[in-house]
Coordinates of C-alpha atoms and ligand atoms in Angstrom, one line a residue:
M1 CA 16.5 13.4 14.4
I2 CA 15.9 12.7 10.7
P3 CA 17.3 16.3 8.3
R4 CA 14.5 17.9 6.0
Y5 CA 17.0 16.1 3.3
I6 CA 18.5 13.3 2.1
V7 CA 21.0 15.0 0.1
N8 CA 22.6 18.4 0.2
F9 CA 22.0 19.8 -2.6
D10 CA 21.9 23.5 -5.3
L11 CA 19.3 23.2 -7.1
E12 CA 20.8 27.3 -8.1
R13 CA 24.0 24.3 -9.9
M14 CA 22.0 22.1 -11.3
R15 CA 20.1 21.0 -14.5
R16 CA 16.1 22.2 -13.8
E17 CA 12.8 21.4 -15.7
R18 CA 9.2 22.8 -15.3
T19 CA 6.2 21.7 -16.3
D20 CA 2.6 21.4 -14.7
V21 CA 2.1 18.2 -13.2
V22 CA 4.6 16.0 -11.9
V23 CA 3.4 12.4 -11.0
V24 CA 5.6 9.7 -8.8
G25 CA 4.8 6.2 -9.9
A26 CA 3.6 4.5 -12.4
G27 CA 0.5 1.7 -10.1
I28 CA -3.7 2.5 -10.8
A29 CA -3.2 5.5 -9.0
G30 CA -0.2 7.4 -10.1
L31 CA -1.3 6.1 -14.3
Y32 CA -5.1 7.2 -14.2
T33 CA -4.3 10.2 -12.0
A34 CA -2.0 10.9 -15.5
L35 CA -4.3 10.5 -17.7
Q36 CA -7.6 12.8 -15.8
V37 CA -4.6 16.1 -15.7
S38 CA -3.5 14.9 -19.2
T39 CA -6.8 15.6 -20.4
Y40 CA -5.8 20.2 -20.0
A41 CA -2.5 20.0 -18.5
D42 CA 1.4 18.2 -19.4
V43 CA 2.3 15.7 -16.9
I44 CA 5.9 14.2 -16.2
L45 CA 4.8 10.7 -15.0
I46 CA 8.2 8.9 -12.4
S47 CA 8.4 5.5 -12.9
K48 CA 11.3 3.5 -11.4
K49 CA 11.3 1.1 -12.3
K50 CA 9.6 0.6 -16.2
L51 CA 6.1 1.5 -16.4
D52 CA 4.2 -2.0 -16.0
D53 CA 6.8 -2.7 -13.0
S54 CA 4.0 -1.7 -9.7
N55 CA 2.4 -3.0 -6.9
T56 CA -0.9 -2.8 -9.2
R57 CA 0.7 -5.3 -11.2
W58 CA 0.4 -8.1 -8.8
A59 CA -3.5 -7.5 -7.3
Q60 CA -5.1 -10.3 -8.6
G61 CA -8.4 -10.5 -6.3
G62 CA -10.3 -7.4 -7.9
I63 CA -12.0 -3.9 -8.0
A64 CA -14.7 -3.5 -5.5
A65 CA -17.7 -1.0 -7.0
V66 CA -21.5 -1.2 -6.5
T67 CA -22.6 -3.0 -9.9
A68 CA -25.4 -6.0 -8.7
K69 CA -29.0 -4.8 -9.1
S70 CA -28.9 -7.3 -5.7
D71 CA -26.3 -4.7 -4.7
S72 CA -25.8 -0.2 -3.0
P73 CA -23.6 2.0 -1.9
A74 CA -25.3 0.9 1.5
L75 CA -24.4 -2.4 2.0
H76 CA -20.1 -1.4 0.4
R77 CA -20.1 1.1 2.9
Q78 CA -21.4 -1.0 6.1
D79 CA -19.1 -3.6 4.5
T80 CA -15.8 -1.1 4.8
L81 CA -17.2 0.4 7.6
V82 CA -17.1 -2.9 10.1
A83 CA -13.6 -4.4 8.3
G84 CA -12.9 -1.2 9.3
A85 CA -13.6 -1.2 13.0
G86 CA -14.3 2.2 13.6
L87 CA -11.9 4.4 12.0
C88 CA -13.3 4.3 9.1
S89 CA -13.5 8.2 7.7
R90 CA -17.7 7.7 7.3
A91 CA -17.4 10.7 4.0
A92 CA -13.6 8.8 1.7
V93 CA -16.5 5.9 2.1
E94 CA -19.3 7.8 1.1
V95 CA -17.0 9.2 -1.9
L96 CA -15.3 5.4 -2.3
V97 CA -19.2 3.6 -2.6
H98 CA -20.2 6.2 -5.2
E99 CA -18.3 7.4 -7.4
G100 CA -16.6 3.6 -8.1
P101 CA -19.1 2.6 -10.3
E102 CA -18.6 5.3 -12.6
R103 CA -14.8 5.5 -12.4
L104 CA -14.2 1.4 -13.1
K105 CA -17.2 2.5 -16.4
E106 CA -13.9 4.5 -17.0
L107 CA -11.2 1.7 -16.4
I108 CA -13.1 -0.1 -18.9
A109 CA -13.2 3.6 -21.2
Y110 CA -9.9 2.9 -21.4
G111 CA -9.7 -0.2 -21.9
T112 CA -9.8 -2.7 -19.4
Q113 CA -11.7 -6.2 -20.3
F114 CA -12.6 -7.2 -16.9
D115 CA -14.7 -11.0 -16.7
K116 CA -17.8 -11.4 -17.9
D117 CA -20.0 -14.5 -17.9
D118 CA -22.2 -17.1 -19.9
E119 CA -24.3 -14.4 -20.8
G120 CA -22.0 -11.1 -20.9
R121 CA -22.5 -9.7 -17.3
Y122 CA -19.3 -8.6 -15.7
A123 CA -18.2 -11.4 -13.6
L124 CA -17.9 -11.2 -9.9
T125 CA -16.6 -12.0 -6.9
R126 CA -16.7 -12.3 -3.2
E127 CA -13.9 -12.2 -0.9
G128 CA -13.4 -11.8 2.6
A129 CA -15.4 -9.6 3.8
H130 CA -17.8 -8.6 1.8
S131 CA -21.3 -9.4 1.7
K132 CA -22.2 -9.2 -1.7
R133 CA -20.3 -10.4 -5.2
R134 CA -19.0 -6.9 -6.0
I135 CA -15.5 -8.0 -7.4
L136 CA -14.7 -7.2 -11.0
H137 CA -11.9 -9.0 -11.9
A138 CA -10.0 -9.9 -15.5
H139 CA -8.2 -13.2 -16.9
G140 CA -9.3 -14.6 -13.5
D141 CA -6.6 -14.1 -11.2
A142 CA -4.6 -11.8 -12.5
T143 CA -7.0 -7.9 -12.8
G144 CA -4.3 -5.7 -11.7
A145 CA -2.6 -6.7 -15.1
E146 CA -4.7 -6.4 -17.3
I147 CA -6.1 -2.5 -15.4
V148 CA -1.6 -1.8 -15.8
R149 CA -2.0 -3.3 -19.4
A150 CA -4.5 -1.1 -20.0
L151 CA -3.3 1.6 -18.8
S152 CA -0.4 2.1 -19.4
E153 CA -1.0 2.1 -23.7
R154 CA -3.2 4.9 -22.7
V155 CA -0.6 6.5 -21.4
R156 CA 2.5 6.1 -23.1
E157 CA 0.3 7.1 -26.3
T158 CA -0.8 10.3 -24.7
P159 CA 1.1 13.8 -25.4
R160 CA 0.8 15.5 -23.0
I161 CA 2.2 12.8 -21.2
T162 CA 6.2 12.2 -21.2
V163 CA 6.9 9.2 -19.3
L164 CA 10.4 8.6 -17.4
E165 CA 11.1 6.0 -16.6
D166 CA 13.9 4.7 -14.0
H167 CA 13.7 7.6 -12.7
F168 CA 13.9 7.8 -8.9
V169 CA 12.2 10.5 -6.7
I170 CA 14.7 11.3 -4.3
D171 CA 12.5 14.5 -1.6
V172 CA 9.8 16.4 -3.1
V173 CA 11.2 20.2 -2.8
T174 CA 9.5 22.4 -1.6
H175 CA 9.0 26.2 -0.2
E176 CA 7.5 28.7 2.2
Q177 CA 5.3 25.6 3.5
Q178 CA 4.5 24.5 -0.5
C179 CA 5.8 21.6 -2.9
V180 CA 7.6 23.2 -5.7
G181 CA 8.7 20.4 -7.9
V182 CA 11.1 16.8 -6.6
L183 CA 14.9 16.4 -7.4
V184 CA 14.8 13.0 -9.3
M185 CA 18.2 10.6 -9.8
G186 CA 18.5 9.3 -12.7
P187 CA 19.2 6.3 -13.9
D188 CA 23.2 7.5 -14.8
D189 CA 23.1 8.9 -11.2
D190 CA 22.4 12.1 -12.5
M191 CA 20.7 15.0 -10.0
F192 CA 17.8 16.8 -11.4
F193 CA 15.1 19.3 -10.5
I194 CA 11.7 19.1 -11.8
Q195 CA 9.7 22.2 -11.0
S196 CA 5.7 21.6 -10.8
D197 CA 2.6 23.2 -10.4
A198 CA 1.4 21.0 -8.7
T199 CA 3.0 16.9 -7.1
V200 CA 0.8 13.7 -6.9
L201 CA 2.9 11.1 -5.2
A202 CA 1.0 7.5 -6.2
T203 CA 4.4 5.5 -4.9
G204 CA 2.3 2.8 -3.4
G205 CA 3.2 0.9 -0.3
A206 CA 5.6 -0.4 2.1
G207 CA 5.2 -3.8 2.1
Q208 CA 8.8 -4.2 2.1
L209 CA 9.6 -2.7 5.9
Y210 CA 9.0 -7.1 6.6
R211 CA 11.1 -10.3 5.2
Y212 CA 8.1 -11.0 3.8
T213 CA 5.6 -9.7 1.6
T214 CA 3.1 -10.4 -1.1
N215 CA 4.7 -6.5 -2.0
P216 CA 7.9 -6.5 -4.9
E217 CA 10.7 -4.9 -4.1
I218 CA 9.7 -1.5 -4.9
A219 CA 7.6 -0.4 -2.3
T220 CA 9.3 0.6 -0.7
A221 CA 7.6 3.3 1.4
D222 CA 9.9 6.1 0.0
G223 CA 6.6 8.3 -0.6
I224 CA 5.7 8.7 3.3
A225 CA 9.1 9.5 4.5
M226 CA 9.4 11.8 2.2
A227 CA 5.8 13.4 2.1
Y228 CA 7.1 13.2 6.5
R229 CA 10.1 14.7 5.3
A230 CA 8.5 18.1 3.6
G231 CA 5.9 18.6 6.2
A232 CA 3.0 17.0 5.4
E233 CA 0.8 14.7 8.0
I234 CA 1.5 11.0 8.7
Q235 CA -1.6 9.1 10.2
D236 CA -2.6 5.8 11.5
V237 CA 0.4 4.0 9.7
E238 CA 0.7 1.6 12.5
F239 CA -2.7 -0.4 10.8
I240 CA -1.1 -3.0 8.7
Q241 CA -2.8 -5.6 6.5
F242 CA -1.2 -9.1 6.9
H243 CA -2.6 -11.7 3.9
P244 CA -3.9 -14.5 5.4
T245 CA -2.9 -16.5 2.6
A246 CA 0.8 -15.7 0.7
L247 CA 2.9 -19.0 -0.6
Y248 CA 4.4 -20.7 2.1
Y249 CA 7.2 -23.5 0.3
P250 CA 10.8 -24.0 0.1
D251 CA 12.6 -21.5 -2.4
A252 CA 9.4 -19.7 -3.1
P253 CA 9.1 -15.9 -3.2
R254 CA 5.7 -14.5 -0.3
F255 CA 3.3 -15.2 -3.6
L256 CA -0.1 -14.4 -2.9
I257 CA -2.5 -16.9 -3.3
S258 CA -5.5 -14.7 -3.5
E259 CA -8.9 -13.8 -0.3
A260 CA -10.7 -15.2 -3.9
V261 CA -10.0 -18.4 -3.4
R262 CA -12.0 -18.5 0.1
G263 CA -14.3 -16.9 -2.1
E264 CA -14.6 -18.9 -4.6
G265 CA -15.2 -21.8 -1.8
A266 CA -10.7 -22.4 -0.1
I267 CA -11.2 -23.8 3.2
L268 CA -8.4 -23.6 5.0
R269 CA -6.6 -26.4 7.5
N270 CA -4.2 -26.1 10.1
I271 CA -1.0 -28.5 9.6
N272 CA -2.6 -31.8 11.9
G273 CA -5.7 -31.2 8.8
Q274 CA -8.5 -29.7 10.7
R275 CA -10.6 -27.8 9.7
F276 CA -10.2 -24.3 12.3
M277 CA -11.9 -20.6 11.1
E278 CA -15.3 -22.0 12.1
Q279 CA -13.5 -22.0 16.5
Y280 CA -12.7 -17.9 15.3
H281 CA -16.1 -16.3 14.0
P282 CA -19.8 -16.7 12.0
L283 CA -18.5 -16.2 8.7
K284 CA -15.6 -18.5 9.0
E285 CA -12.7 -18.3 6.0
L286 CA -13.9 -15.1 5.1
A287 CA -13.8 -13.9 7.9
P288 CA -12.0 -10.5 7.6
R289 CA -8.5 -10.4 7.5
D290 CA -7.5 -9.5 10.3
V291 CA -9.1 -11.6 12.4
V292 CA -8.2 -14.5 9.5
A293 CA -4.6 -13.9 9.9
R294 CA -4.2 -13.9 12.6
A295 CA -6.2 -16.9 13.7
I296 CA -3.8 -19.0 11.5
V297 CA -1.4 -17.2 13.8
T298 CA -2.5 -18.7 16.4
E299 CA -2.7 -22.2 14.7
M300 CA 0.9 -22.1 13.7
E301 CA 1.6 -21.4 17.7
R302 CA -1.1 -23.9 18.6
T303 CA 0.5 -26.4 16.5
N304 CA 4.4 -25.7 15.8
S305 CA 4.5 -25.5 12.7
A306 CA 5.5 -22.4 10.1
Y307 CA 2.5 -22.8 7.9
V308 CA -1.3 -23.9 7.6
Y309 CA -2.6 -25.5 4.8
L310 CA -5.3 -24.2 2.3
D311 CA -8.0 -26.5 0.2
I312 CA -9.6 -26.2 -2.3
T313 CA -9.6 -29.6 -3.7
H314 CA -13.5 -30.0 -3.5
E315 CA -14.2 -27.6 -6.5
S316 CA -14.4 -29.2 -9.4
E317 CA -10.2 -29.4 -12.2
E318 CA -12.4 -26.1 -14.8
L319 CA -13.3 -23.8 -12.2
I320 CA -9.4 -23.9 -10.2
K321 CA -8.3 -23.2 -12.9
H322 CA -10.8 -21.0 -15.4
R323 CA -11.3 -18.6 -12.1
F324 CA -7.3 -18.4 -10.5
P325 CA -4.3 -19.7 -13.5
T326 CA -2.1 -17.2 -12.5
I327 CA -1.8 -19.1 -9.1
Y328 CA -2.6 -22.6 -10.8
K329 CA 0.7 -22.5 -13.4
F330 CA 3.3 -20.1 -10.0
C331 CA 2.2 -22.6 -7.8
L332 CA 2.7 -25.8 -10.5
Q333 CA 5.9 -24.4 -11.2
Y334 CA 7.2 -25.8 -7.4
G335 CA 4.7 -28.9 -7.8
L336 CA 2.4 -28.1 -6.1
D337 CA -1.4 -28.7 -8.5
M338 CA -3.8 -26.8 -6.4
V339 CA -6.5 -29.3 -7.6
T340 CA -4.8 -32.3 -6.4
D341 CA -3.1 -30.5 -2.9
W342 CA -3.7 -28.0 -0.4
I343 CA -1.6 -25.8 -0.4
P344 CA 1.2 -24.1 1.8
V345 CA 0.3 -20.4 3.5
A346 CA 1.5 -18.2 5.8
P347 CA -0.1 -14.3 7.0
A348 CA 2.7 -11.8 5.1
C349 CA 3.3 -7.7 4.6
H350 CA 0.6 -6.8 2.2
Y351 CA -0.8 -3.3 2.0
I352 CA 0.0 -0.2 4.6
M353 CA -3.6 1.7 5.7
G354 CA -1.4 3.7 6.9
G355 CA -0.3 7.0 5.4
V356 CA 0.0 10.3 3.6
R357 CA -3.0 12.1 5.3
T358 CA -5.4 14.0 2.7
D359 CA -8.9 16.1 2.4
L360 CA -11.2 14.6 0.0
H361 CA -9.5 15.5 -2.9
G362 CA -6.9 14.3 -2.1
E363 CA -3.9 16.6 -1.5
T364 CA -2.1 16.3 2.1
S365 CA -1.2 19.6 4.5
T366 CA 2.0 20.6 2.6
S367 CA -0.1 23.0 -0.5
R368 CA 0.2 21.5 -3.2
L369 CA 1.6 18.3 -3.1
F370 CA -1.1 15.3 -2.8
A371 CA -0.9 11.8 -2.2
C372 CA -3.3 8.9 -4.7
G373 CA -3.3 5.3 -3.6
E374 CA -2.6 3.6 -1.1
V375 CA 1.2 6.2 0.0
S376 CA -2.3 8.1 1.5
C377 CA -4.6 8.2 4.5
T378 CA -8.1 8.6 2.8
G379 CA -10.1 7.5 5.6
V380 CA -10.8 4.7 4.0
H381 CA -9.5 1.9 4.5
G382 CA -9.5 2.6 9.0
A383 CA -8.0 -0.2 11.2
N384 CA -8.2 -2.7 8.4
R385 CA -9.3 -2.8 4.5
L386 CA -11.9 -4.4 2.7
A387 CA -10.6 -6.7 0.7
S388 CA -10.0 -5.0 -3.3
N389 CA -11.2 -1.1 -1.8
S390 CA -7.5 -0.3 -3.0
L391 CA -7.9 -0.2 -6.7
S392 CA -11.6 1.8 -6.2
E393 CA -9.8 3.8 -4.2
A394 CA -7.3 5.0 -6.1
V395 CA -9.2 5.6 -9.4
V396 CA -12.1 7.7 -7.2
F397 CA -9.2 10.3 -5.4
G398 CA -6.6 10.5 -8.0
H399 CA -10.3 11.2 -10.2
R400 CA -11.0 13.8 -7.9
I401 CA -7.6 15.1 -7.0
A402 CA -7.2 15.7 -11.2
K403 CA -9.9 17.7 -10.5
R404 CA -8.6 20.1 -7.7
I405 CA -5.1 20.8 -9.2
K406 CA -7.4 21.7 -12.7
E407 CA -7.9 24.9 -9.3
L408 CA -4.5 26.2 -8.7
A409 CA -3.2 29.1 -9.6
P410 CA 0.9 28.6 -11.5
L411 CA 3.5 28.9 -9.4
G412 CA 5.8 32.0 -9.7
A413 CA 9.2 31.5 -10.1
L414 CA 11.1 30.5 -7.4
P415 CA 14.1 32.0 -5.6
P416 CA 17.5 30.0 -4.3
I417 CA 16.6 26.9 -2.7
R418 CA 19.8 25.3 -1.1
F419 CA 20.2 22.7 1.8
E420 CA 23.2 21.3 2.7
L421 CA 24.5 19.4 5.9
P422 CA 28.0 17.7 7.6
R423 CA 27.8 14.4 5.9
E424 CA 30.3 12.1 6.6
H425 CA 31.7 10.3 4.5
R426 CA 31.4 6.1 4.6
P427 CA 30.8 3.6 2.9
A428 CA 27.4 1.2 4.7
N429 CA 26.6 -1.3 3.3
V430 CA 22.5 -1.1 3.4
M431 CA 21.5 -4.2 2.7
K432 CA 22.9 -5.8 4.9
E433 CA 20.3 -3.0 7.5
R434 CA 18.2 -3.6 5.4
V435 CA 17.4 -7.4 6.6
K436 CA 17.9 -6.0 9.4
L437 CA 14.9 -3.8 9.2
Q438 CA 13.3 -5.7 7.6
K439 CA 13.8 -9.3 10.8
L440 CA 13.3 -6.5 13.3
M441 CA 10.2 -5.2 12.3
L442 CA 8.7 -8.8 11.7
R443 CA 9.2 -10.2 15.0
H444 CA 8.6 -6.2 17.1
V445 CA 5.9 -4.8 14.3
G446 CA 4.3 -8.0 12.6
L447 CA 0.9 -9.7 13.7
K448 CA 0.9 -9.2 17.2
R449 CA 3.3 -6.7 19.4
H450 CA 3.8 -5.8 23.0
E451 CA 5.8 -3.0 24.9
K452 CA 9.0 -5.0 25.4
G453 CA 9.1 -5.6 21.4
L454 CA 7.8 -2.6 20.8
Q455 CA 10.7 -0.5 22.2
K456 CA 13.1 -3.0 21.7
A457 CA 12.5 -1.8 17.4
S458 CA 12.8 1.2 18.2
Q459 CA 15.6 1.4 19.9
E460 CA 17.8 -0.4 17.1
M461 CA 15.7 1.8 14.9
E462 CA 17.5 4.3 16.3
R463 CA 20.2 3.1 16.0
M464 CA 20.4 3.1 12.2
M465 CA 18.9 6.8 12.6
R466 CA 23.1 7.3 11.6
F467 CA 22.4 6.1 8.4
F468 CA 21.4 9.9 7.7
H469 CA 23.8 11.4 8.1
Y470 CA 25.3 9.4 6.3
A471 CA 26.3 11.3 2.1
L472 CA 24.7 8.0 0.6
R473 CA 24.0 8.8 -2.5
D474 CA 22.6 6.1 -4.8
R475 CA 19.0 4.6 -5.1
E476 CA 19.4 1.5 -2.0
S477 CA 20.4 3.9 0.6
F478 CA 18.0 5.9 -0.2
E479 CA 15.0 3.0 -0.5
F480 CA 16.3 2.1 2.6
L481 CA 16.7 5.6 4.4
N482 CA 12.5 5.8 3.7
L483 CA 12.0 2.4 4.7
L484 CA 13.5 3.0 7.6
N485 CA 11.7 6.1 8.5
T486 CA 8.7 4.5 7.9
A487 CA 9.4 2.1 10.5
L488 CA 10.0 4.4 12.9
L489 CA 6.9 6.3 12.4
T490 CA 4.6 2.7 12.5
T491 CA 6.8 1.5 15.5
R492 CA 6.0 4.8 17.8
A493 CA 1.9 5.0 17.0
A494 CA 2.6 0.6 17.7
L495 CA 3.3 2.4 21.0
L496 CA 1.5 5.0 21.1
R497 CA -2.2 3.5 20.7
E498 CA -2.4 0.9 23.6
E499 CA -5.6 -1.4 22.2
S500 CA -6.1 -3.7 20.1
R501 CA -7.4 -2.9 17.1
G502 CA -8.5 -4.6 13.4
S503 CA -4.7 -5.0 11.6
H504 CA -2.7 -3.8 15.1
Y505 CA -2.6 -5.6 17.5
R506 CA -1.5 -5.7 21.2
S507 CA -0.5 -9.2 23.2
D508 CA -1.1 -6.2 26.1
F509 CA -3.4 -4.7 25.2
P510 CA -5.6 -7.3 23.9
Q511 CA -9.0 -5.5 24.5
T512 CA -10.6 -2.3 21.7
D513 CA -10.4 0.5 23.7
D514 CA -13.6 2.8 21.9
L515 CA -13.3 5.2 24.8
I516 CA -9.8 6.5 24.7
W517 CA -8.6 4.9 21.2
R518 CA -11.2 6.0 18.5
K519 CA -8.7 8.3 17.9
H520 CA -6.1 9.1 14.9
I521 CA -2.6 9.0 15.8
I522 CA -0.9 12.1 13.7
Q523 CA 2.7 12.3 12.8
S524 CA 4.1 15.5 11.0
I525 CA 7.8 16.6 11.4
Q526 CA 7.3 19.6 12.9
E527 CA 4.6 19.0 15.3
G528 CA 5.6 15.5 16.5
V529 CA 3.1 13.5 17.4
R530 CA -1.3 14.5 17.7
I531 CA -3.1 11.7 18.3
E532 CA -7.2 13.2 17.6
G533 CA -10.3 12.1 17.6
G534 CA -12.4 9.6 15.5
E535 CA -16.0 9.0 13.9
A536 CA -19.8 7.7 15.4
D537 CA -20.2 4.7 16.2
V538 CA -20.9 2.5 12.6
E539 CA -24.6 2.0 11.8
Ligands
SIN1 C1 -6.9 -10.6 -3.1 O1 -6.2 -10.6 -4.0 O2 -6.2 -12.0 -2.3 C2 -5.9 -9.2 -2.4 C3 -6.8 -8.1 -3.2 C4 -7.2 -6.7 -2.3 O3 -5.5 -7.2 -1.7 O4 -7.2 -6.6 -2.5

C-alpha cells in the first residue's frame, strides 16, 4: 500500500506560511499560470531548481496554434484527434484549438520573440501528423528557452509573485477532501507548510521513469504521485510517448533532435543506409510519433543495430545552421556535422500523455487542487500527443485555471493536521534503486510491451514498495518514491489495457480494440481502478 504521505509531520509543530495561491513548478505552465493569477491574488511559485531550469527550457520544435489564413481550428482539431488515436476529449481539443491563438498573443505580449520570415510574418514550421505549417518557433530550435526567458523575467518583476527556488514540495496536504496547501522542504532541508486557497501542480513530466529520456533530471513525476496520494484521479498513464529521434552517440546524453528537422525535410535511414519509412506509413517520416518510433525500433531489431540515421545532408548548409543552431552546435561537440554527416538516433522517452485528470478548468477531482501542463490529463492528447501541442495546452488551460481560481471562496482556519506512520530507520541507496527502476521500465514498460514482461516489472516494483515505509528525508529519496509510485500506476494500466493504441503497444494484443478499449483507465488511491467510456469516432 502506498501511504497517504511520504513523511510524518505535525502542522502544529512546524513553520507555517499563508498565501492565496501556490504554484508548484516553473516550466511554461507554472510561470504562465502564476502571471495570470498575480493579476488578482498573491502567489508563491515553487521551483525545485532555479527558475529557468525546467523541462520547457529544452523544448525545441515550437508551439502549435492556428495563425495562417490557409489553416483553421477545424484542421488543427482533426490532426489532434487523429494523432490521439480515438482517446482525445473532443471538448478539451475544441478548447485548445479555439483558445490557442489568443494565448499565443499573450505570450508575445509577455515578451516572447518568435521567429519571423523575410516579410515580417511569423515563420511557421511543420512537424509529424500536422496537415499544415502551424508551429511557431524561436531562435530556430530554442523555443522553450525563449519562452522561459520571457516569462521568468516577467515573473521576477511581478511584486505579487514570491519565487522559492531550490525548494521541493514533498506532498500536497488535504483536509476533508480539499487541498489546503503544501509541505515543502527548503534548501537547508527544513520542512515547512504553506497554506493556500488553491494549489496548482505544474510539475511537468515523468521522463526519468526511463533509462533513456530527452527530459532533464528533474522530470521525476512528482505531481502525478503527489496528486495520487492526495486522492486525485489519475488517467491514462499507460500512454507514454517516445520521441523517435534522440541522439545516440557514445558518452552523449539522449539529446532531442527535433521533429522539425524531419519537418524541414530530413529522412530516416537504417544502418544499411536504406530509407525505410515509406514501408510503414503514407506520411513517411512525418507520420505520428508513435508510428515513427516503433518503425525505428523494428528497423533496429531487423538490422541488429542500436540506432538508425537521420539524414538532412541534402538540405543547404544555410538552412541547417539557421533553423537548427542549437542542435547543430550540440552535435558538432561530438564531431557530428549535420551538414555532411548522418546523425545516429534512437527513440527515447519524451512525454506522458496521461496524468492528473482535470475538468475543462484544470480542476482535479480533489477540490482546490489544479493541474496544468504535462502533469495534467485534460484529455487533449488522448493516446498520443500531436507534436508541439504541449506548450499550447499549458497556456490555454493555465488561463482557464486562473479564471476558475478567482471564483473560489477563501479557505477558513485549519484544525490540527498530523500524519504518523511507524517508519524504519535504514540507510537506503535510492540512486541504485532508481537506475534499477529505470531499466525495468525501459525493458518491460517501454515502446513494446507484453503481459509476461509487465507482470515481471510489476512484481519487482511491489518489492521496492518497502521504501515507502522507510524514514527518508532527502530529495533524491522523495523523487525516487514519486517515480516508483507513478511507475506502478503506469505498469498497472499497461497490463490492464489488452490492446494496442497510440503510444501503448502490446505485442500480445497488437490490434486496436475499439469495442472494448475505447476507454480511459482511471486510478485513485481510494477506489483503485475504474474504466470509463471514451467518445465517438473521429470524423
Ligand atoms: C520536437 O521538437 O520534436 C519536440 C516537440 C514536441 O515534443 O512537441
